[in-house]
Short mmCIF file of C-alpha atoms in Angstrom, two decimals:
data_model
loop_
_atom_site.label_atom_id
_atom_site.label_comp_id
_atom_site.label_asym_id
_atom_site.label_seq_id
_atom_site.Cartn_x
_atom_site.Cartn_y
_atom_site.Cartn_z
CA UNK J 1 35.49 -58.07 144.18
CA UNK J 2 39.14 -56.30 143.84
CA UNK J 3 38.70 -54.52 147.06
CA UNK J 4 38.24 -57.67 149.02
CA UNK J 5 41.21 -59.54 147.58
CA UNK J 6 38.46 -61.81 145.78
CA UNK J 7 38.83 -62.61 142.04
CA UNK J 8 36.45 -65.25 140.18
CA UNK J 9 38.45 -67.37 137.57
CA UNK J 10 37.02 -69.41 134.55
CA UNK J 11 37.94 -73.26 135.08
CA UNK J 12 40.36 -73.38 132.16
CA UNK J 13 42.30 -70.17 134.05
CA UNK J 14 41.89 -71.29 137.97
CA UNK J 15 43.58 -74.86 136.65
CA UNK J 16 46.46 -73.11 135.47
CA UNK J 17 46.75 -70.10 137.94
CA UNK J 18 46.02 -71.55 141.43
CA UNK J 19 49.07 -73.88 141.67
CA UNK J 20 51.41 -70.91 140.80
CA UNK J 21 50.16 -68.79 143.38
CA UNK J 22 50.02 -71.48 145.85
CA UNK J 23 53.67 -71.65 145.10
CA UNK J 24 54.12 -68.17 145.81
CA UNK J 25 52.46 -68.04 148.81
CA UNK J 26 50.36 -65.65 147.46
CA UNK J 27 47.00 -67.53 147.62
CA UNK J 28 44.76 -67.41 150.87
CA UNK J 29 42.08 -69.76 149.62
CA UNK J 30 40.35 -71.11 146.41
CA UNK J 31 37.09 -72.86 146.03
CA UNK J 32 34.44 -73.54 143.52
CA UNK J 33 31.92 -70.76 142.99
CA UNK J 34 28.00 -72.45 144.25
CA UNK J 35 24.71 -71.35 143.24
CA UNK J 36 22.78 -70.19 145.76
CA UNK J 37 19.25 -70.33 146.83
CA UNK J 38 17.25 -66.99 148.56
CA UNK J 39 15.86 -69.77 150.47
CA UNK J 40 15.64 -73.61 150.45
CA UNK J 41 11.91 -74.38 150.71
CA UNK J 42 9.92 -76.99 151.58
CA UNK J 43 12.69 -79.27 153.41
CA UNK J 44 10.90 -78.73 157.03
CA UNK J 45 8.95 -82.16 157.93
CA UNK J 46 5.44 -80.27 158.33
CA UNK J 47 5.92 -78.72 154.28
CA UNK J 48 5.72 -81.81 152.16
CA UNK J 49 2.81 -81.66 149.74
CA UNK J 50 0.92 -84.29 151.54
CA UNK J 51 1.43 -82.04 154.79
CA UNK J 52 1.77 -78.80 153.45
CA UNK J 53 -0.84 -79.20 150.50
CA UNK J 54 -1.74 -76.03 151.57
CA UNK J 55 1.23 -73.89 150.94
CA UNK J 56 0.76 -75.25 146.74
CA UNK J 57 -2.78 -75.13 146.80
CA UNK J 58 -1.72 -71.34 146.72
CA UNK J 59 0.73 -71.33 144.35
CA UNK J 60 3.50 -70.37 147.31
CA UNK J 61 5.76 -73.59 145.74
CA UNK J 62 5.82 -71.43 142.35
CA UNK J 63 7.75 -68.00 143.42
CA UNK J 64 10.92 -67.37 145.39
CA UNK J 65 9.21 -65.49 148.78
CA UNK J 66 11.01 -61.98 149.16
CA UNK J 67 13.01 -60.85 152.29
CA UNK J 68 11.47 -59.30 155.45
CA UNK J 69 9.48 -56.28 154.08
CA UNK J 70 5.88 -55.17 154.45
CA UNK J 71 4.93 -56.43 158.05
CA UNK J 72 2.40 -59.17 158.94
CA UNK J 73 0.38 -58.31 162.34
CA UNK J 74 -0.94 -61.36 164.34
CA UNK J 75 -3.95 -59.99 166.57
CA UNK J 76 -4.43 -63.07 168.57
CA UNK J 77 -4.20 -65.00 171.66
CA UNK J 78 -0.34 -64.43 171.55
CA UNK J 79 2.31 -66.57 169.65
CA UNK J 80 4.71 -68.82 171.75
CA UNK J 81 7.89 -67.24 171.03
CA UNK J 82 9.29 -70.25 171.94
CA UNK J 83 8.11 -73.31 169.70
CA UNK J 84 10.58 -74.35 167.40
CA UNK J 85 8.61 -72.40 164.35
CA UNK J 86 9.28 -68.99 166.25
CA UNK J 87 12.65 -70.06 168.37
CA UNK J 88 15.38 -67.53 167.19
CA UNK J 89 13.41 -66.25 164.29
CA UNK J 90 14.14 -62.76 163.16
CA UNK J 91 12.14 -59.97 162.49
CA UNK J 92 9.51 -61.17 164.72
CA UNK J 93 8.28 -58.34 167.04
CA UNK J 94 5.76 -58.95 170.06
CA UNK J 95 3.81 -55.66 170.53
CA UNK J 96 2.71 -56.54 174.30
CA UNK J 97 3.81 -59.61 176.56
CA UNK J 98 2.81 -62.73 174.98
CA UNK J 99 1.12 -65.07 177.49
CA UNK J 100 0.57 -68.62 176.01
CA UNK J 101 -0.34 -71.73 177.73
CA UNK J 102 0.86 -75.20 175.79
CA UNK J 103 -1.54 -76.82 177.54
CA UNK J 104 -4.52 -74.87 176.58
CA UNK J 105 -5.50 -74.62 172.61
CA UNK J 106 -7.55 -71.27 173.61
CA UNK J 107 -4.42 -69.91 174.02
CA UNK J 108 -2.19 -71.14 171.27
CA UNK J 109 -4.31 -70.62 168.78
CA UNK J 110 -2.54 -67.86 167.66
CA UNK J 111 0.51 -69.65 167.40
CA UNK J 112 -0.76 -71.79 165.15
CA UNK J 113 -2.27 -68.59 162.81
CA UNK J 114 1.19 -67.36 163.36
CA UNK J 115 2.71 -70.24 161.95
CA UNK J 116 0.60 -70.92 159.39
CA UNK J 117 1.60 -67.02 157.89
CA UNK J 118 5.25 -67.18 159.00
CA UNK J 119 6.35 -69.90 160.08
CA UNK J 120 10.40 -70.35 160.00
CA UNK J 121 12.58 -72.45 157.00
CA UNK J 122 14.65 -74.21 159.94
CA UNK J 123 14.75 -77.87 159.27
CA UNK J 124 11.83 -78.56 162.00
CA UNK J 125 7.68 -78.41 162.18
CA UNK J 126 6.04 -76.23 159.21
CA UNK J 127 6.77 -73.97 156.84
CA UNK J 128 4.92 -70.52 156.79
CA UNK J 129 3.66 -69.33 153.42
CA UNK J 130 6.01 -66.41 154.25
CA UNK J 131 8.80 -67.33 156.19
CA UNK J 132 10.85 -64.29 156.30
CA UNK J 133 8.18 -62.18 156.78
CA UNK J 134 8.29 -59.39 159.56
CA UNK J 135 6.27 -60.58 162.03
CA UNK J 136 4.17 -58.58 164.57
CA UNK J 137 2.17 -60.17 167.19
CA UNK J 138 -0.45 -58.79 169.88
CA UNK J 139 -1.71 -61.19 172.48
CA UNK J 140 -5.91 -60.19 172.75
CA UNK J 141 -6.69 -60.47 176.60
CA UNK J 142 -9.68 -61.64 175.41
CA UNK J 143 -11.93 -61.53 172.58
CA UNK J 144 -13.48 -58.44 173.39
CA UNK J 145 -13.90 -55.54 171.12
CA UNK J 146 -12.08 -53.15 173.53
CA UNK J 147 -9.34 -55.84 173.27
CA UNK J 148 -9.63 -55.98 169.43
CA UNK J 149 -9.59 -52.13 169.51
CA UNK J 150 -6.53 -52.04 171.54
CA UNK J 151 -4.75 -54.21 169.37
CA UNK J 152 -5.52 -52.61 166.36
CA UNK J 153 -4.48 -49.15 167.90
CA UNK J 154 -1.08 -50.94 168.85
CA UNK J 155 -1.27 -52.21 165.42
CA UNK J 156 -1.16 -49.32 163.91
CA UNK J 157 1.13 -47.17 166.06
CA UNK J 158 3.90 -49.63 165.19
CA UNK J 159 2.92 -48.75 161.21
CA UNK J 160 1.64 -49.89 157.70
CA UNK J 161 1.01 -53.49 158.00
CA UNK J 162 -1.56 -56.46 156.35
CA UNK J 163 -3.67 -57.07 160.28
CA UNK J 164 -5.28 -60.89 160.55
CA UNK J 165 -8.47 -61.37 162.46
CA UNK J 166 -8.93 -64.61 163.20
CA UNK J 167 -11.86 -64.16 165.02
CA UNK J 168 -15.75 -63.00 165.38
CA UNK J 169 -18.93 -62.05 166.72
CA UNK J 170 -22.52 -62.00 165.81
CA UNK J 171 -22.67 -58.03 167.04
CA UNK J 172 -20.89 -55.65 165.02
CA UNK J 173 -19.52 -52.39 167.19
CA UNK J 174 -19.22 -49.14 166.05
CA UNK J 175 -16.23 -48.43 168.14
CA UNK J 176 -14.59 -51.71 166.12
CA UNK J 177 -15.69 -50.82 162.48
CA UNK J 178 -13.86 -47.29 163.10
CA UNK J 179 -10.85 -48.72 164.37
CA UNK J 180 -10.93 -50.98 161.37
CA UNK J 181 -11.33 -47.79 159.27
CA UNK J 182 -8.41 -45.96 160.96
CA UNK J 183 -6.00 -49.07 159.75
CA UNK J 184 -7.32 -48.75 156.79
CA UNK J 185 -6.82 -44.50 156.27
CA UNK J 186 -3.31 -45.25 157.66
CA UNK J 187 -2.13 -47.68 155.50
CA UNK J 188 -2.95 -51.05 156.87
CA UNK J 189 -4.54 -53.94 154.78
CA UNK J 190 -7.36 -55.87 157.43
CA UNK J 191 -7.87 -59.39 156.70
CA UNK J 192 -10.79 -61.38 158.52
CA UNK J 193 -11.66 -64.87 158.81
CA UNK J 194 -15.39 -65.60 157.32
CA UNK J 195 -16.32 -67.87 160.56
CA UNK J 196 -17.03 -71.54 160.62
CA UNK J 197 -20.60 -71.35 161.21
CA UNK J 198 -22.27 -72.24 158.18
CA UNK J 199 -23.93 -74.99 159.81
CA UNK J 200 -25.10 -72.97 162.76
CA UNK J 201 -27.84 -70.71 161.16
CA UNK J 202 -24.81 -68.77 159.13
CA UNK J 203 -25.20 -65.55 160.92
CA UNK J 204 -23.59 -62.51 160.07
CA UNK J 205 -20.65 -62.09 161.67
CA UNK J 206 -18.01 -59.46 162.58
CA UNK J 207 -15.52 -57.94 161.89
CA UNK J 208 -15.67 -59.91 158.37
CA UNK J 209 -19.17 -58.39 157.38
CA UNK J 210 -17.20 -54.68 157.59
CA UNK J 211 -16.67 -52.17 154.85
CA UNK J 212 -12.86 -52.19 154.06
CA UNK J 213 -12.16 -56.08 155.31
CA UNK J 214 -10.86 -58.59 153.18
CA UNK J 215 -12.67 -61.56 154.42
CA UNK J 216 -11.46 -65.01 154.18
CA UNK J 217 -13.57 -68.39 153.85
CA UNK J 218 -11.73 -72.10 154.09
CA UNK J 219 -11.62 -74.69 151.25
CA UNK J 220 -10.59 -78.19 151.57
CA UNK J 221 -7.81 -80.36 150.16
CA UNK J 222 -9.78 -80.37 146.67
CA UNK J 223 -10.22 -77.48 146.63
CA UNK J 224 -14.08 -77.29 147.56
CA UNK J 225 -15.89 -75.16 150.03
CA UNK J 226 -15.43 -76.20 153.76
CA UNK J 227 -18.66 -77.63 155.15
CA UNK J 228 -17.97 -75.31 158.36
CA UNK J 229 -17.10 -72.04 156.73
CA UNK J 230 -19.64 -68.88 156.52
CA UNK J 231 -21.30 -67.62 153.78
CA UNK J 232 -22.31 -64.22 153.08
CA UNK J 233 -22.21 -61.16 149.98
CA UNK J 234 -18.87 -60.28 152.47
CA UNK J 235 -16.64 -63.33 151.54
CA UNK J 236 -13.83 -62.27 149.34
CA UNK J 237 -12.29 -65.27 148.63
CA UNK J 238 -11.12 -68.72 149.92
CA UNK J 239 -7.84 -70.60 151.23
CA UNK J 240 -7.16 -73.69 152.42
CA UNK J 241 -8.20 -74.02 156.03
CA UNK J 242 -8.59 -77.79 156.77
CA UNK J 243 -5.73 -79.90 158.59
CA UNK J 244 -3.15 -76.73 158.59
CA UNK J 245 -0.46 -78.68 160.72
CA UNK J 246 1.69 -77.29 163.98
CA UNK J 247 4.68 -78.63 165.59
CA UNK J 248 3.99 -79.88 168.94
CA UNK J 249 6.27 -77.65 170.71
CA UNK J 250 8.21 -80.12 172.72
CA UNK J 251 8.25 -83.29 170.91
CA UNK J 252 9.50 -83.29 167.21
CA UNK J 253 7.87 -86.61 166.47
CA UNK J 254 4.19 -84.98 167.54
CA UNK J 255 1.76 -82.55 165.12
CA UNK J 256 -1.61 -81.16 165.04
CA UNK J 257 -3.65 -80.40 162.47
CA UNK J 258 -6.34 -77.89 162.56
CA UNK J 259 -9.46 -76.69 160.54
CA UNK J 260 -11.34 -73.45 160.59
CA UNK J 261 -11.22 -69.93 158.30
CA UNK J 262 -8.87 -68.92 161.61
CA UNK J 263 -6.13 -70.63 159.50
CA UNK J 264 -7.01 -69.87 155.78
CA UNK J 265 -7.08 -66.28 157.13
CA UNK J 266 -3.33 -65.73 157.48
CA UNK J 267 -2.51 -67.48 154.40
CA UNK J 268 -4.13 -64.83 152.28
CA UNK J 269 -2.86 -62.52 155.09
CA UNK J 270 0.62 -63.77 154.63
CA UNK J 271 0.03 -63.47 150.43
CA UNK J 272 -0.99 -60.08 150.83
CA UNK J 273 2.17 -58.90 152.65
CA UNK J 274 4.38 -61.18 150.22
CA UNK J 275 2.25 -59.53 147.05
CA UNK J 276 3.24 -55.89 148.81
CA UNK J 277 6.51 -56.71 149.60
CA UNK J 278 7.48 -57.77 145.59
CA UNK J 279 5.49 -55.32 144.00
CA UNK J 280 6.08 -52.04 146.10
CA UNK J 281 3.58 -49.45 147.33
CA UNK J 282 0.16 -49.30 146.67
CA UNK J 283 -2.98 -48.65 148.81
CA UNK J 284 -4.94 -51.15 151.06
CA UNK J 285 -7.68 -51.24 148.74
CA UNK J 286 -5.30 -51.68 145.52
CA UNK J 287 -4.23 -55.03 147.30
CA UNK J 288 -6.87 -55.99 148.13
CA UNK J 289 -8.36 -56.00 144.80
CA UNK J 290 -5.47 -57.42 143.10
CA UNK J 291 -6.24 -60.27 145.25
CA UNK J 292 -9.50 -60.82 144.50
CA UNK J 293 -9.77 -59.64 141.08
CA UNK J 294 -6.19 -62.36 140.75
CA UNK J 295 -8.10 -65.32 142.86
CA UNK J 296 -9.24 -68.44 140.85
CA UNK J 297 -12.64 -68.79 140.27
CA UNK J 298 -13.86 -72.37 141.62
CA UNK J 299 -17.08 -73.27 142.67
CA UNK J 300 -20.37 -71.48 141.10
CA UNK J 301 -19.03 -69.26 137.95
CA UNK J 302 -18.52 -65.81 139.28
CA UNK J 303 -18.51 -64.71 142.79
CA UNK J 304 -20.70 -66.97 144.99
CA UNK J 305 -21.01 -66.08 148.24
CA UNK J 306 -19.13 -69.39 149.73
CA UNK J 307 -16.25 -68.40 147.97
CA UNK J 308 -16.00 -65.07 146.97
CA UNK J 309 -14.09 -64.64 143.92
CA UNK J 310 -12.13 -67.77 144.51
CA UNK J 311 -9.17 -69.49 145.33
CA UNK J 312 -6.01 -67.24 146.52
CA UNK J 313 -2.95 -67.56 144.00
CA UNK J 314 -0.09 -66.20 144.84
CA UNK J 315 1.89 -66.73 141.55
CA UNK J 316 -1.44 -64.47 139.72
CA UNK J 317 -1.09 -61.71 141.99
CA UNK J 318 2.29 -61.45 141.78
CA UNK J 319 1.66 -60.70 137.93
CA UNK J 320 -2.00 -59.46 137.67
CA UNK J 321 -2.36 -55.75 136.65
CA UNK J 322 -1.93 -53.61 139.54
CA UNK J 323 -6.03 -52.18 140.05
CA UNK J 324 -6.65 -48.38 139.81
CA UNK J 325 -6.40 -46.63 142.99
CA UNK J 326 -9.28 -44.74 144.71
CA UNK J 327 -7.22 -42.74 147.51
CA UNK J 328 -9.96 -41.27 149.63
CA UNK J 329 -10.92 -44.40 150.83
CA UNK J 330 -12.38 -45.22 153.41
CA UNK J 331 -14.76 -42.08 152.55
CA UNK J 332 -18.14 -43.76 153.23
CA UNK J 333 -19.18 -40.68 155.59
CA UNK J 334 -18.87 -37.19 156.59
CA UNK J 335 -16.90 -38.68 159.49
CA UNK J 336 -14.22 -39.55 157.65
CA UNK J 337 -13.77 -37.04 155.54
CA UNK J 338 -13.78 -33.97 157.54
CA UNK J 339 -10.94 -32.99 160.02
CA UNK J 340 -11.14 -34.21 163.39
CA UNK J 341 -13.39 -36.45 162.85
CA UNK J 342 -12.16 -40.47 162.26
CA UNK J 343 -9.08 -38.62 161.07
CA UNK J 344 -6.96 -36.12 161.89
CA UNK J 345 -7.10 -34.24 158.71
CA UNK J 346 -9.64 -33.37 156.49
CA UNK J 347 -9.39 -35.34 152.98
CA UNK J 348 -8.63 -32.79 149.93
CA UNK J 349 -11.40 -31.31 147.89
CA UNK J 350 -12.12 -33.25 145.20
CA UNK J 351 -11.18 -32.00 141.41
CA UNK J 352 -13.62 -30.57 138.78
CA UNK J 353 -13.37 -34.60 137.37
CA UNK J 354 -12.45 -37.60 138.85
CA UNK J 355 -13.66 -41.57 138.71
CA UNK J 356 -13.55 -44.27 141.29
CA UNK J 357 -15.70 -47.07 142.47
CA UNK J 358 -18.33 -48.90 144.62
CA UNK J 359 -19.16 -51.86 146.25
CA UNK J 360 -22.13 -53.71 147.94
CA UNK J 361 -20.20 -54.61 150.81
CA UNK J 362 -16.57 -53.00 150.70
CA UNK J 363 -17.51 -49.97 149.93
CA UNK J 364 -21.29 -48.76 149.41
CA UNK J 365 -21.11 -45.05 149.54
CA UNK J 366 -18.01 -42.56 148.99
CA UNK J 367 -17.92 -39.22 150.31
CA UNK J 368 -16.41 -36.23 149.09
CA UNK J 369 -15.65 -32.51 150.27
CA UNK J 370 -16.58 -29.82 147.72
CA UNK J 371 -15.95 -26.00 147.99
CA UNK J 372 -18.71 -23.90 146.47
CA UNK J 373 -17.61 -20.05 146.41
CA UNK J 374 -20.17 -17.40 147.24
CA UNK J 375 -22.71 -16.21 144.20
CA UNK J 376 -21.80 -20.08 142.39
CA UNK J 377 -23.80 -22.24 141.47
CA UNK J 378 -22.52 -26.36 141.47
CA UNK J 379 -23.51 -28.81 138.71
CA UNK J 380 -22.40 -32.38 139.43
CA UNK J 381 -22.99 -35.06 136.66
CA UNK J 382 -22.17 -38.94 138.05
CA UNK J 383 -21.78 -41.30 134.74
CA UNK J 384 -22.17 -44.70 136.49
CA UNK J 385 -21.88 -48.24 135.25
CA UNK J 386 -24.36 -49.57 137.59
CA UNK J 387 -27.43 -47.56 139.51
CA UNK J 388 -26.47 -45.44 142.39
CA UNK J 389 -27.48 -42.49 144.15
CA UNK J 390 -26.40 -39.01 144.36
CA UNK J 391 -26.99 -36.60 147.15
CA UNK J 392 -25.47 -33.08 148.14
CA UNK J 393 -24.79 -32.55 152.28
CA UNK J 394 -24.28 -29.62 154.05
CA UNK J 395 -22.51 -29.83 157.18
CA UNK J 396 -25.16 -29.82 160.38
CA UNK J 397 -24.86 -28.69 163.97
CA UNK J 398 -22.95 -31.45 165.39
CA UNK J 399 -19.40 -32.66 163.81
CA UNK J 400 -19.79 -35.36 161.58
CA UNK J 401 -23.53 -34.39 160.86
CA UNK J 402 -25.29 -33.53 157.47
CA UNK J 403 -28.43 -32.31 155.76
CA UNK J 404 -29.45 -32.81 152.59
CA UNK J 405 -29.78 -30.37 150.25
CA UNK J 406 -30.18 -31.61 146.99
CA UNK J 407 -30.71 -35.72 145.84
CA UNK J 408 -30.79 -37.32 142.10
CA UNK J 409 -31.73 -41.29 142.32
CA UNK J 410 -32.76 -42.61 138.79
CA UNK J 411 -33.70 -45.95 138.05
CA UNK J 412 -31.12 -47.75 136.07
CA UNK J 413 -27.95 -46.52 135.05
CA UNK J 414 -28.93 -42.90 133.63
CA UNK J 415 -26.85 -39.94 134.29
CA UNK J 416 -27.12 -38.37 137.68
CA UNK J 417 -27.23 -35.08 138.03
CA UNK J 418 -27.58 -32.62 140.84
CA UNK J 419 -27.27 -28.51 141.50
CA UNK J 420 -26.90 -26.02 144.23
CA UNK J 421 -26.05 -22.63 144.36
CA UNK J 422 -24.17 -21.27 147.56
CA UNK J 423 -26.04 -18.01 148.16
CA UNK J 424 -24.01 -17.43 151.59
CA UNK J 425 -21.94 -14.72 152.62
CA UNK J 426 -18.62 -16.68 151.86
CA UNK J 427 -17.32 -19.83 150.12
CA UNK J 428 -19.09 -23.07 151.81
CA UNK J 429 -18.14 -26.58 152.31
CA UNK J 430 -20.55 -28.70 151.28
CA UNK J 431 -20.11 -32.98 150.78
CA UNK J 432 -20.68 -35.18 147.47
CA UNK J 433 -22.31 -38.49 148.25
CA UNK J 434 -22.45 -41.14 145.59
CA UNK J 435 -24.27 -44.77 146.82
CA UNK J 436 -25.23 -47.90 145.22
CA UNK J 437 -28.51 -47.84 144.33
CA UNK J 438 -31.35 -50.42 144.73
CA UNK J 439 -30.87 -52.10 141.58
CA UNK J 440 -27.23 -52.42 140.71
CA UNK J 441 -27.59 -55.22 138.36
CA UNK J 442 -25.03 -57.49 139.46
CA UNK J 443 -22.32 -55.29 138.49
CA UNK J 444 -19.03 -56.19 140.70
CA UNK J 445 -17.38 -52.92 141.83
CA UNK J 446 -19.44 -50.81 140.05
CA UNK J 447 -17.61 -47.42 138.47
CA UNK J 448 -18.74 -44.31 138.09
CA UNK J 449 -16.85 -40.70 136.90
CA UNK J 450 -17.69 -37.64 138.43
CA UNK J 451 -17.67 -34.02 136.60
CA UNK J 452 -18.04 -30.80 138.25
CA UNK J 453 -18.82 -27.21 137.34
CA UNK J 454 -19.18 -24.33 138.68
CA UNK J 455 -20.73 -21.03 137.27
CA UNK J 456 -22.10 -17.29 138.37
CA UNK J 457 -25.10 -18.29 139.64
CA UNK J 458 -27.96 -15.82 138.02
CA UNK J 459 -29.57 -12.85 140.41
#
């Protein structure tokens, strides 16, 4: 470093060369050049492996945790900014005032989700599974959807980020599964706790059981299913979420631990934005299929539905193949596809071929705008790996409405094909739907590629 005065010396040469120029007067200072670590791990009290199992259950002991980068956002009952986990931690942003009660575990439940994704290296309580993470958190009124919605829209006017939802309901909300959608069009990765009532009837819950939301049950210390945590075709895939610890916040001798998918949540949560950080831009979806299709398989071979595709590792996603992308998504209906409806603009016309993917729960239908010019006739041909559905829409009276005007649903896997010819006055917009079908044979993420012609449709 010439231009700072600085000059690093073998040992043979600093031996022979630093007492000369301390005789000249020449030398400010000489020491011994130190390795240095990004970030010394695993020394807070709460992060030993009998503590922390969970942070090596997940592989988080194996890789070197990047800097702040893509953003973590904490939609919660606020974080206290002033337990020792969050005291003086950069990057950590509160979207709206934070109101927290020590004395109530209501309302510091999201500090310990908080902690649990992000919690600071600083010699006291736990360790986060990404400490340097940039951390955004919006205190929930309540658990309301209008709260949920508000957060979300907060969520996303501060930009791109992986959103936890710690939290559920046995009614889903349309108003909610949009907002969910519009994170999702504008860059943001959702991540869901499954819900911890297995034992309660198992009912579906929300907003895990939505298109688009990586949903997160809890396994134990061995690694096996938690009694407690849901079940359904939504689970993605599992993370530790029994006895996650937290600092008391006023005596260092004191901890908690707590159970429930609330806390194996933000560890994948945290993963996701680690995973994003390291390996640069790709689309929600993308991540969240490197995730899953990068989770350990435990349990029943396969996905099962207690633990998805399996156990989050964070050393396998770091390295896994990054999946194709499908960049419409979420396209599952004329709604969000055309302009002003769930977005702003309308989603390009798709190209004469093109291929992307399905799913029973992520993603059961895509939708797609096609131009038809006047006197044309439209051949579409859908080559799937599984059996779906194939219908052409035309746009109805209301916005966001559709008829159908031509359908193709084969048993099996055949080729799908459907026409129409456009016998209007002008070009027309018409919309390409392509849906599972009844029997998709147990196909995960079934593909399918799409080809479309057009020709001068006969007199």
């Amino acid at each position: 470093a010439e231009p700072l005065g600085i000059w690093k010396l073998s040992g043979p040469a600093a031996t022979r060369l630093v007492p000369q120029l301390e005789r000249l007067g020449a030398l400010r200072s000489a020491e011994p050049s130190r390795s240095r670590d990004a970030l010394v791990r695993f020394t807070d009290p709460l992060a030993t492996p009998e503590l922390g199992y969970h942070l090596y259950a997940v592989g988080a002991d194996q890789a070197e945790p990047p800097g702040p980068g893509f953003p973590i956002t904490v939609l919660d009952s606020g974080i206290d900014l002033f337990h020792p986990d969050f005291a003086g931690r950069p990057d950590t942003i509160a979207l709206n005032p934070q109101s927290v009660d020590r004395d109530d575990q209501d309302t510091y439940h999201g500090t310990t989700v908080g902690s649990t994704a992000a919690a600071a290296v600083n010699g006291v309580g736990a360790e986060g599974i990404y400490p340097l993470a940039r951390l955004r958190t919006y205190d929930l009124a309540d658990l309301s959807d209008s709260s949920v919605i508000a957060g979300i829209a907060a969520a996303v006017k501060a930009g791109p980020s992986v959103i936890n939802l710690s939290l559920g309901g046995s009614s889903a909300s349309r108003a909610e599964y949009e907002a969910i959608q519009f994170a999702v069009g504008s860059g943001s990765l959702v991540v869901a706790a499954s819900g911890n009532e297995l034992g309660a009837g198992n009912p579906t819950l929300f907003p895990a059981s939505y298109p688009h939301v990586l949903t997160v049950g809890a396994v134990d210390r061995e690694g096996n299913s938690s009694v407690f945590s849901s079940a359904s075709p939504a689970v993605d895939l599992v993370a530790p979420g029994e006895d996650i610890p937290l600092q008391n916040p006023t005596d260092a001798d004191l901890f908690a631990l707590e159970s429930g998918t609330s806390f194996a949540a933000p560890i994948v949560a945290a993963a996701a934005a680690w995973v994003r950080t390291v390996r640069g831009a790709m689309s929600p979806t993308q991540l969240a299929d490197l995730l899953r299709s990068s989770a350990t398989d435990i349990d029943a071979v396969g996905f099962d539905e207690r633990t998805g595709f399996g156990l989050l590792s964070i050393p396998a996603a770091l390295a896994a193949p990054i999946p194709r992308n499908d960049p419409q998504e979420p396209n599952d209906e004329v709604r969000q596809v055309i302009a002003g409806g769930l977005f702003r603009a309308a989603k390009p016309f798709v190209a004469s071929k093109f291929a992307a993917a399905l799913d029973a729960t992520e993603d059961p239908a895509d939708v797609y705008r096609v131009s038809v010019p006047k006197n044309q006739k439209l051949t579409v041909r859908v080559t799937p790996t599984a059996d779906v559905g194939v219908l052409l829409l035309e746009p109805g009276t209301r916005p966001g409405s559709s008829r159908r005007i031509a359908v193709s649903d084969r048993a099996g896997r055949g080729v799908e094909t459907v026409t129409w010819t456009n016998r209007g006055r002008g070009a027309a917009v018409i919309y390409l739907q392509v849906e599972l079908g009844s029997r998709p044979g147990g196909v995960a993420n079934p593909g399918y590629a799409v080809a479309l012609t057009r020709a001068r449709a006969p007199r």
